[in-house]
Coordinates of N, CA and C and ligand atoms in Angstrom, one line a residue:
M1 N 0.9 -1.2 0.0 CA 0.0 0.0 0.0 C 0.9 1.2 0.0
Q2 N 0.4 2.2 -0.7 CA 1.2 3.5 -0.7 C 0.5 4.5 0.1
I3 N 1.2 5.2 0.9 CA 0.7 6.4 1.6 C 1.6 7.6 1.2
L4 N 1.1 8.8 1.5 CA 1.9 9.9 1.1 C 2.9 10.4 2.2
H5 N 4.1 10.7 1.8 CA 5.1 11.2 2.6 C 4.9 12.7 2.8
P6 N 4.7 13.2 4.0 CA 4.4 14.6 4.1 C 5.6 15.4 3.9
F7 N 6.1 15.5 2.7 CA 7.4 16.2 2.5 C 7.2 17.3 1.5
A8 N 7.6 18.5 1.9 CA 7.6 19.6 1.0 C 9.0 20.1 0.7
G9 N 9.4 20.1 -0.5 CA 10.8 20.5 -0.8 C 11.2 20.0 -2.1
S10 N 12.5 20.2 -2.5 CA 13.0 19.7 -3.8 C 13.3 18.2 -3.7
V11 N 13.5 17.7 -4.9 CA 13.9 16.2 -5.0 C 15.2 16.0 -4.2
Q12 N 16.1 16.9 -4.4 CA 17.4 16.8 -3.7 C 17.2 16.8 -2.2
Q13 N 16.4 17.7 -1.7 CA 16.1 17.7 -0.2 C 15.4 16.4 0.2
Y14 N 14.6 15.9 -0.6 CA 13.9 14.6 -0.3 C 14.9 13.5 -0.1
N15 N 15.8 13.4 -1.1 CA 16.9 12.4 -1.1 C 17.7 12.5 0.2
E16 N 18.0 13.7 0.6 CA 18.9 13.9 1.7 C 18.3 13.5 3.0
Q17 N 17.0 13.7 3.2 CA 16.4 13.3 4.5 C 16.0 11.8 4.5
L18 N 16.2 11.1 3.4 CA 15.6 9.8 3.3 C 16.4 8.8 4.2
S19 N 17.6 9.1 4.6 CA 18.4 8.1 5.3 C 17.9 8.0 6.8
N20 N 17.1 8.9 7.2 CA 16.6 8.8 8.6 C 15.2 8.1 8.6
P21 N 15.2 6.8 9.1 CA 13.9 6.0 9.0 C 12.9 6.6 10.0
D22 N 13.3 7.3 11.0 CA 12.4 7.8 12.1 C 11.6 9.0 11.7
A23 N 12.2 9.7 10.7 CA 11.6 11.1 10.3 C 10.1 11.0 10.1
H24 N 9.7 10.0 9.3 CA 8.2 10.0 9.0 C 7.7 8.6 9.2
R25 N 8.3 7.9 10.2 CA 7.8 6.5 10.4 C 6.3 6.5 10.8
P26 N 5.5 5.7 10.1 CA 4.1 5.6 10.6 C 4.0 5.0 12.0
G27 N 3.2 5.7 12.8 CA 3.0 5.2 14.2 C 2.0 4.0 14.3
R28 N 1.3 3.8 13.2 CA 0.4 2.6 13.2 C 0.2 2.1 11.8
C29 N -0.3 0.9 11.7 CA -0.5 0.4 10.3 C -1.8 0.9 9.7
P30 N -1.7 1.5 8.5 CA -2.9 2.0 7.8 C -3.7 0.8 7.2
Q31 N -3.2 -0.4 7.2 CA -3.9 -1.5 6.6 C -4.7 -2.3 7.6
C32 N -4.0 -2.7 8.7 CA -4.7 -3.5 9.7 C -5.0 -2.7 11.0
Q33 N -4.5 -1.5 11.0 CA -4.8 -0.6 12.2 C -4.1 -1.0 13.4
D34 N -3.1 -1.9 13.3 CA -2.3 -2.3 14.5 C -1.6 -1.1 15.0
K35 N -1.6 -0.9 16.3 CA -1.1 0.3 16.9 C 0.4 0.4 17.2
H36 N 1.2 -0.5 16.6 CA 2.6 -0.4 16.8 C 3.3 0.3 15.6
P37 N 4.4 1.1 16.0 CA 5.1 1.8 14.9 C 5.7 0.7 13.9
L38 N 5.7 1.0 12.6 CA 6.1 0.1 11.6 C 7.7 0.0 11.6
T39 N 8.2 -1.1 11.1 CA 9.6 -1.3 11.0 C 10.1 -0.9 9.6
A40 N 11.3 -0.2 9.6 CA 11.9 0.2 8.3 C 12.2 -1.1 7.5
H41 N 11.9 -1.1 6.2 CA 12.0 -2.3 5.4 C 12.6 -2.0 4.1
G42 N 13.6 -1.2 4.1 CA 14.4 -0.9 2.8 C 13.7 0.1 1.9
F43 N 14.0 0.0 0.7 CA 13.5 1.0 -0.3 C 13.1 0.3 -1.6
Y44 N 12.3 0.9 -2.4 CA 12.3 0.5 -3.8 C 12.6 1.8 -4.6
T45 N 13.0 1.6 -5.8 CA 13.4 2.7 -6.6 C 12.4 2.9 -7.7
R46 N 12.3 4.1 -8.2 CA 11.4 4.4 -9.3 C 12.0 5.6 -10.0
T47 N 11.6 5.8 -11.3 CA 12.1 6.9 -12.1 C 11.2 8.1 -11.8
L48 N 11.8 9.3 -12.0 CA 11.1 10.5 -11.7 C 11.6 11.6 -12.7
I49 N 10.7 12.2 -13.4 CA 11.0 13.4 -14.2 C 10.4 14.6 -13.5
D50 N 11.2 15.5 -13.0 CA 10.7 16.8 -12.5 C 11.3 17.9 -13.3
T51 N 10.9 19.1 -13.0 CA 11.3 20.3 -13.8 C 12.9 20.4 -13.9
A52 N 13.5 20.0 -12.8 CA 15.0 20.1 -12.8 C 15.6 18.8 -12.4
F53 N 15.0 17.7 -12.7 CA 15.5 16.3 -12.2 C 14.9 15.3 -13.2
D54 N 15.8 14.4 -13.6 CA 15.4 13.3 -14.4 C 16.3 12.1 -14.0
G55 N 15.7 11.2 -13.2 CA 16.6 10.1 -12.7 C 15.8 9.2 -11.9
V56 N 16.5 8.5 -10.9 CA 15.9 7.5 -10.1 C 15.9 8.0 -8.7
I57 N 14.8 7.8 -8.0 CA 14.7 8.1 -6.6 C 14.3 6.9 -5.8
R58 N 14.7 6.9 -4.5 CA 14.3 5.8 -3.6 C 13.0 6.2 -2.9
V59 N 12.2 5.2 -2.7 CA 11.0 5.3 -1.9 C 11.1 4.4 -0.7
R60 N 10.9 5.0 0.5 CA 11.1 4.2 1.7 C 9.9 3.3 2.0
R61 N 10.2 2.1 2.4 CA 9.2 1.1 2.7 C 9.2 0.7 4.2
Y62 N 8.0 0.5 4.8 CA 8.0 0.0 6.2 C 7.2 -1.3 6.2
L63 N 7.4 -2.1 7.2 CA 6.7 -3.4 7.3 C 5.9 -3.4 8.6
C64 N 4.7 -3.9 8.5 CA 3.9 -4.1 9.7 C 4.0 -5.6 10.1
H65 N 4.5 -5.8 11.4 CA 4.7 -7.2 11.8 C 3.4 -7.9 12.1
A66 N 2.3 -7.1 12.3 CA 1.0 -7.8 12.6 C 0.4 -8.4 11.4
C67 N 0.4 -7.6 10.3 CA -0.3 -8.2 9.1 C 0.7 -8.6 8.0
R68 N 2.0 -8.4 8.3 CA 3.1 -8.8 7.3 C 3.0 -8.1 6.0
R69 N 2.3 -6.9 5.9 CA 2.2 -6.2 4.7 C 3.1 -4.9 4.8
T70 N 3.5 -4.4 3.6 CA 4.4 -3.3 3.6 C 3.6 -2.0 3.2
V71 N 4.1 -0.9 3.7 CA 3.6 0.4 3.4 C 4.7 1.2 2.8
S72 N 4.5 1.8 1.6 CA 5.6 2.7 1.1 C 5.2 4.2 1.2
L73 N 6.2 5.0 1.4 CA 5.9 6.4 1.7 C 6.3 7.2 0.5
L74 N 5.3 7.4 -0.4 CA 5.5 8.1 -1.6 C 5.6 9.6 -1.4
P75 N 6.7 10.3 -1.8 CA 6.7 11.8 -1.6 C 5.5 12.4 -2.4
E76 N 4.9 13.4 -1.7 CA 3.7 13.9 -2.3 C 3.8 14.7 -3.5
F77 N 5.0 14.9 -4.1 CA 5.1 15.6 -5.4 C 5.0 14.6 -6.5
I78 N 4.6 13.3 -6.1 CA 4.5 12.3 -7.1 C 3.1 11.7 -7.1
L79 N 2.6 11.4 -8.3 CA 1.3 10.7 -8.4 C 1.7 9.2 -8.6
P80 N 1.0 8.3 -7.9 CA 1.4 6.9 -8.0 C 1.3 6.4 -9.5
Y81 N 2.2 5.6 -9.9 CA 2.2 5.0 -11.2 C 2.5 5.9 -12.4
L82 N 2.9 7.2 -12.1 CA 3.2 8.1 -13.2 C 4.7 8.5 -13.0
R83 N 5.4 8.6 -14.1 CA 6.8 8.9 -14.0 C 7.1 10.3 -13.8
S84 N 6.3 11.2 -14.3 CA 6.5 12.7 -14.2 C 5.9 13.2 -12.9
S85 N 6.6 14.2 -12.4 CA 6.1 14.8 -11.1 C 4.8 15.5 -11.3
L86 N 4.1 15.7 -10.2 CA 2.9 16.4 -10.2 C 3.0 17.8 -10.8
T87 N 4.1 18.5 -10.5 CA 4.4 19.8 -11.0 C 4.5 19.8 -12.5
V88 N 5.2 18.9 -13.1 CA 5.4 18.8 -14.5 C 4.0 18.5 -15.2
I89 N 3.2 17.6 -14.6 CA 1.9 17.3 -15.2 C 1.0 18.5 -15.1
A90 N 1.0 19.2 -13.9 CA 0.2 20.4 -13.7 C 0.5 21.5 -14.7
L91 N 1.8 21.8 -14.9 CA 2.3 22.8 -15.9 C 1.7 22.5 -17.3
F92 N 1.9 21.2 -17.6 CA 1.4 20.8 -19.0 C -0.1 21.0 -19.1
L93 N -0.8 20.5 -18.2 CA -2.3 20.5 -18.3 C -2.8 21.9 -18.3
I94 N -2.2 22.8 -17.5 CA -2.7 24.2 -17.5 C -2.4 24.8 -18.8
A95 N -1.2 24.6 -19.3 CA -0.8 25.3 -20.6 C -1.7 24.8 -21.7
R96 N -2.0 23.5 -21.7 CA -2.7 23.0 -22.9 C -4.3 23.2 -22.7
L97 N -4.8 22.9 -21.5 CA -6.3 22.8 -21.4 C -6.8 24.2 -20.9
L98 N -6.1 24.9 -20.1 CA -6.6 26.2 -19.6 C -6.2 27.3 -20.5
R99 N -4.9 27.3 -20.9 CA -4.5 28.5 -21.7 C -4.6 28.2 -23.2
G100 N -4.9 27.0 -23.6 CA -5.2 26.7 -25.0 C -3.9 26.6 -25.8
Q101 N -2.8 26.3 -25.2 CA -1.6 26.2 -26.1 C -1.6 24.8 -26.8
T102 N -0.8 24.7 -27.9 CA -0.8 23.5 -28.6 C -0.1 22.4 -27.7
I103 N -0.2 21.1 -28.0 CA 0.5 20.1 -27.2 C 2.0 20.3 -27.3
E104 N 2.5 20.7 -28.5 CA 3.9 20.9 -28.7 C 4.4 22.0 -27.8
S105 N 3.7 23.1 -27.8 CA 4.1 24.2 -27.0 C 4.0 24.0 -25.5
A106 N 2.9 23.3 -25.1 CA 2.7 22.9 -23.7 C 3.8 21.9 -23.2
A107 N 4.2 21.0 -24.2 CA 5.2 20.1 -23.8 C 6.6 20.7 -23.6
R108 N 6.8 21.9 -24.2 CA 8.1 22.6 -24.0 C 8.2 23.1 -22.5
I109 N 7.1 23.2 -21.8 CA 7.2 23.6 -20.4 C 7.7 22.4 -19.6
A110 N 7.3 21.2 -20.0 CA 7.9 20.0 -19.3 C 9.3 19.7 -19.9
P111 N 10.0 18.8 -19.3 CA 11.4 18.6 -19.8 C 11.4 18.2 -21.2
P112 N 12.5 18.5 -22.0 CA 12.5 18.4 -23.4 C 12.3 16.9 -23.9
S113 N 12.6 16.0 -23.1 CA 12.5 14.6 -23.6 C 11.1 14.1 -23.6
M114 N 10.2 14.9 -23.2 CA 8.8 14.4 -23.1 C 8.1 14.0 -24.4
P115 N 7.7 12.8 -24.5 CA 7.1 12.4 -25.8 C 5.7 12.9 -25.9
Y116 N 5.3 13.2 -27.1 CA 4.0 13.7 -27.5 C 2.9 12.8 -26.9
Q117 N 3.0 11.5 -26.9 CA 2.0 10.6 -26.5 C 1.7 10.7 -25.0
R118 N 2.8 11.1 -24.3 CA 2.6 11.2 -22.8 C 1.6 12.4 -22.5
G119 N 1.8 13.5 -23.2 CA 0.9 14.6 -23.0 C -0.5 14.2 -23.3
Q120 N -0.7 13.5 -24.5 CA -2.1 13.1 -24.9 C -2.7 12.2 -23.8
F121 N -1.9 11.3 -23.3 CA -2.3 10.4 -22.2 C -2.8 11.2 -21.0
W122 N -2.1 12.2 -20.6 CA -2.5 12.9 -19.4 C -3.8 13.7 -19.7
I123 N -3.9 14.2 -20.9 CA -5.1 15.0 -21.2 C -6.3 14.0 -21.2
R124 N -6.1 12.9 -21.8 CA -7.3 11.9 -21.9 C -7.7 11.5 -20.5
R125 N -6.7 11.2 -19.6 CA -7.0 10.8 -18.3 C -7.7 11.9 -17.5
F126 N -7.2 13.2 -17.7 CA -7.7 14.3 -16.9 C -9.1 14.6 -17.4
R127 N -9.4 14.5 -18.7 CA -10.8 14.8 -19.2 C -11.8 13.8 -18.6
A128 N -11.3 12.5 -18.5 CA -12.2 11.5 -18.0 C -12.5 11.7 -16.5
R129 N -11.5 12.3 -15.8 CA -11.6 12.5 -14.3 C -12.3 13.8 -13.9
A130 N -12.4 14.8 -14.8 CA -12.7 16.2 -14.5 C -13.9 16.3 -13.6
E131 N -15.0 15.7 -14.1 CA -16.3 15.8 -13.3 C -16.2 15.3 -11.9
A132 N -15.6 14.1 -11.7 CA -15.4 13.6 -10.4 C -14.5 14.5 -9.5
L133 N -13.5 15.0 -10.2 CA -12.6 15.9 -9.4 C -13.3 17.2 -8.9
C134 N -14.2 17.7 -9.8 CA -14.9 18.9 -9.3 C -15.7 18.6 -8.1
A135 N -16.4 17.4 -8.1 CA -17.2 17.0 -7.0 C -16.3 16.8 -5.7
A136 N -15.2 16.2 -5.9 CA -14.4 15.9 -4.7 C -13.7 17.2 -4.2
L137 N -13.3 18.0 -5.1 CA -12.6 19.3 -4.7 C -13.5 20.3 -4.0
A138 N -14.8 20.1 -4.2 CA -15.8 21.1 -3.7 C -15.7 21.1 -2.1
A139 N -15.1 20.0 -1.5 CA -14.9 20.0 -0.1 C -13.8 20.9 0.3
M140 N -12.9 21.3 -0.6 CA -11.8 22.2 -0.3 C -12.0 23.6 -0.8
T141 N -12.7 23.8 -1.9 CA -12.8 25.1 -2.4 C -14.1 25.3 -3.2
Q142 N -14.5 26.6 -3.3 CA -15.8 26.9 -4.0 C -15.7 26.5 -5.5
P143 N -16.7 25.8 -6.0 CA -16.7 25.6 -7.4 C -16.9 26.9 -8.1
V144 N -16.3 27.1 -9.3 CA -16.3 28.4 -10.0 C -17.1 28.2 -11.3
P145 N -17.7 29.3 -11.8 CA -18.4 29.2 -13.0 C -17.4 28.9 -14.1
A146 N -17.6 27.9 -15.0 CA -16.7 27.6 -16.1 C -17.5 26.9 -17.2
P147 N -17.0 27.0 -18.4 CA -17.7 26.4 -19.5 C -17.9 24.9 -19.5
D148 N -17.0 24.2 -18.8 CA -17.1 22.8 -18.7 C -16.3 22.3 -17.5
F149 N -16.4 21.0 -17.2 CA -15.8 20.4 -16.1 C -14.3 20.5 -16.1
V150 N -13.7 20.4 -17.3 CA -12.2 20.4 -17.4 C -11.7 21.8 -16.9
H151 N -12.4 22.9 -17.4 CA -11.9 24.2 -17.0 C -12.2 24.4 -15.5
R152 N -13.4 23.9 -15.0 CA -13.7 24.1 -13.6 C -12.7 23.4 -12.7
A153 N -12.4 22.1 -13.1 CA -11.4 21.3 -12.3 C -10.1 22.0 -12.2
L154 N -9.6 22.5 -13.4 CA -8.3 23.1 -13.4 C -8.3 24.4 -12.6
T155 N -9.3 25.2 -12.7 CA -9.4 26.4 -11.9 C -9.4 26.1 -10.4
M156 N -10.1 25.0 -10.0 CA -10.2 24.7 -8.6 C -8.8 24.1 -8.2
L157 N -8.1 23.4 -9.0 CA -6.8 22.9 -8.6 C -5.8 24.0 -8.5
E158 N -5.9 25.0 -9.4 CA -5.0 26.2 -9.3 C -5.3 26.9 -8.0
S159 N -6.5 27.0 -7.5 CA -6.8 27.7 -6.3 C -6.4 27.0 -5.1
T160 N -6.6 25.7 -5.0 CA -6.2 24.9 -3.8 C -4.7 24.7 -3.8
G161 N -4.0 24.6 -5.0 CA -2.7 24.1 -5.1 C -2.8 22.6 -5.5
W162 N -2.0 22.2 -6.4 CA -2.1 20.8 -6.9 C -1.6 19.8 -5.9
I163 N -0.6 20.1 -5.1 CA -0.1 19.2 -4.2 C -1.0 19.1 -3.0
A164 N -1.6 20.2 -2.5 CA -2.5 20.2 -1.4 C -3.8 19.4 -1.9
A165 N -4.2 19.6 -3.1 CA -5.4 18.8 -3.6 C -5.1 17.3 -3.7
H166 N -3.9 17.0 -4.2 CA -3.4 15.6 -4.2 C -3.4 15.0 -2.8
R167 N -2.9 15.7 -1.9 CA -2.8 15.2 -0.5 C -4.2 15.0 0.1
F168 N -5.1 15.9 -0.2 CA -6.5 15.8 0.3 C -7.2 14.6 -0.3
L169 N -7.1 14.5 -1.6 CA -7.8 13.5 -2.3 C -7.3 12.1 -2.0
F170 N -5.9 12.0 -1.9 CA -5.3 10.7 -1.7 C -5.5 10.2 -0.3
A171 N -5.3 11.1 0.7 CA -5.4 10.6 2.0 C -6.8 10.5 2.4
G172 N -7.7 11.4 1.9 CA -9.1 11.3 2.3 C -9.9 10.3 1.7
V173 N -9.9 10.3 0.3 CA -10.8 9.4 -0.4 C -10.1 8.5 -1.3
R174 N -8.7 8.4 -1.2 CA -7.9 7.5 -2.0 C -8.2 7.7 -3.5
C175 N -8.3 9.0 -3.8 CA -8.6 9.3 -5.2 C -7.3 9.8 -5.9
H176 N -7.1 9.3 -7.1 CA -5.9 9.6 -7.9 C -6.3 10.7 -8.8
L177 N -5.5 11.8 -8.8 CA -5.8 12.9 -9.7 C -6.1 12.6 -11.1
L178 N -5.3 11.6 -11.7 CA -5.5 11.3 -13.1 C -6.1 9.9 -13.2
G179 N -6.6 9.3 -12.1 CA -7.3 8.0 -12.1 C -6.3 6.9 -11.9
W180 N -6.8 5.9 -11.2 CA -5.9 4.7 -10.9 C -5.8 3.9 -12.2
P181 N -4.7 3.2 -12.3 CA -4.6 2.2 -13.5 C -5.7 1.2 -13.3
R182 N -6.1 0.6 -14.4 CA -7.1 -0.5 -14.4 C -6.6 -1.6 -13.4
G183 N -7.5 -2.1 -12.7 CA -7.2 -3.2 -11.7 C -6.9 -2.7 -10.3
L184 N -6.7 -1.3 -10.2 CA -6.4 -0.8 -8.9 C -7.6 0.1 -8.4
A185 N -8.6 0.4 -9.3 CA -9.7 1.2 -8.9 C -10.5 0.5 -7.9
P186 N -11.3 1.1 -7.0 CA -11.4 2.6 -6.9 C -10.4 3.2 -6.0
D187 N -9.7 2.5 -5.2 CA -8.9 3.1 -4.1 C -7.4 2.9 -4.2
G188 N -7.0 2.3 -5.3 CA -5.5 2.1 -5.4 C -5.0 0.8 -4.8
C189 N -5.9 0.0 -4.3 CA -5.5 -1.3 -3.7 C -6.0 -2.4 -4.5
R190 N -5.3 -3.4 -4.7 CA -5.8 -4.6 -5.4 C -6.8 -5.3 -4.6
A191 N -7.9 -5.6 -5.3 CA -9.1 -6.1 -4.6 C -8.8 -7.4 -3.9
A192 N -8.0 -8.3 -4.6 CA -7.8 -9.6 -4.1 C -6.3 -9.7 -3.6
F193 N -5.8 -8.7 -3.0 CA -4.4 -8.7 -2.6 C -4.2 -9.7 -1.5
S194 N -3.3 -10.6 -1.7 CA -3.1 -11.6 -0.6 C -1.7 -12.1 -0.5
S195 N -0.8 -11.6 -1.4 CA 0.5 -12.2 -1.5 C 1.3 -11.9 -0.2
G196 N 0.9 -10.8 0.5 CA 1.7 -10.5 1.7 C 1.2 -11.1 3.0
A197 N 0.1 -12.0 2.9 CA -0.5 -12.5 4.0 C 0.5 -13.5 4.8
A198 N 0.4 -13.5 6.1 CA 1.3 -14.4 6.8 C 0.9 -15.9 6.6
P199 N 2.0 -16.7 6.5 CA 1.6 -18.1 6.3 C 1.0 -18.7 7.5
T200 N 0.0 -19.5 7.3 CA -0.7 -20.1 8.5 C -0.3 -21.5 8.8
Ligands
LIG301 ZN1 -0.7 -4.1 9.5

């Protein structure tokens, strides 16, 4: 299971504080609600493209001894299962969908290696999510008059801040800004997840 690492700062600052397992150690298990602090359980690595970073970062994992499942602490500038940072995705979507720039020109805001298809993929996912996002974000900010749900959702995200909205949606209702990959809906957990169960 992934939960968000309450970390605000640059990728470099994130990497520097990662060596201390106590800094953000969960005090209880979010999966079985066992009330013992979780044990540090190594890292996994994933790629990340941010405005000034393109490489591999580590994500810290913890283990719950009660249910034998792991919890990973994803920094909140990342959306699960997407390689680009939330900042890069937000810059692109705003440029393309709110300001009406072409995909090529919006992609120039993101790092230069960004393929055209990736932008199209984000747009498709965002359009499909826009109405649900407007409903969920209404708990954070006033809905604004807009010609359609895409414009309204973008304006609401700009007003709350994308990371604050991501934190709220993910922690509160396990909602993914661009939608969970197939098989993980609706809350990002596999329905029949059992591989981490303790042997009996
Ligand atoms: Zn547990």
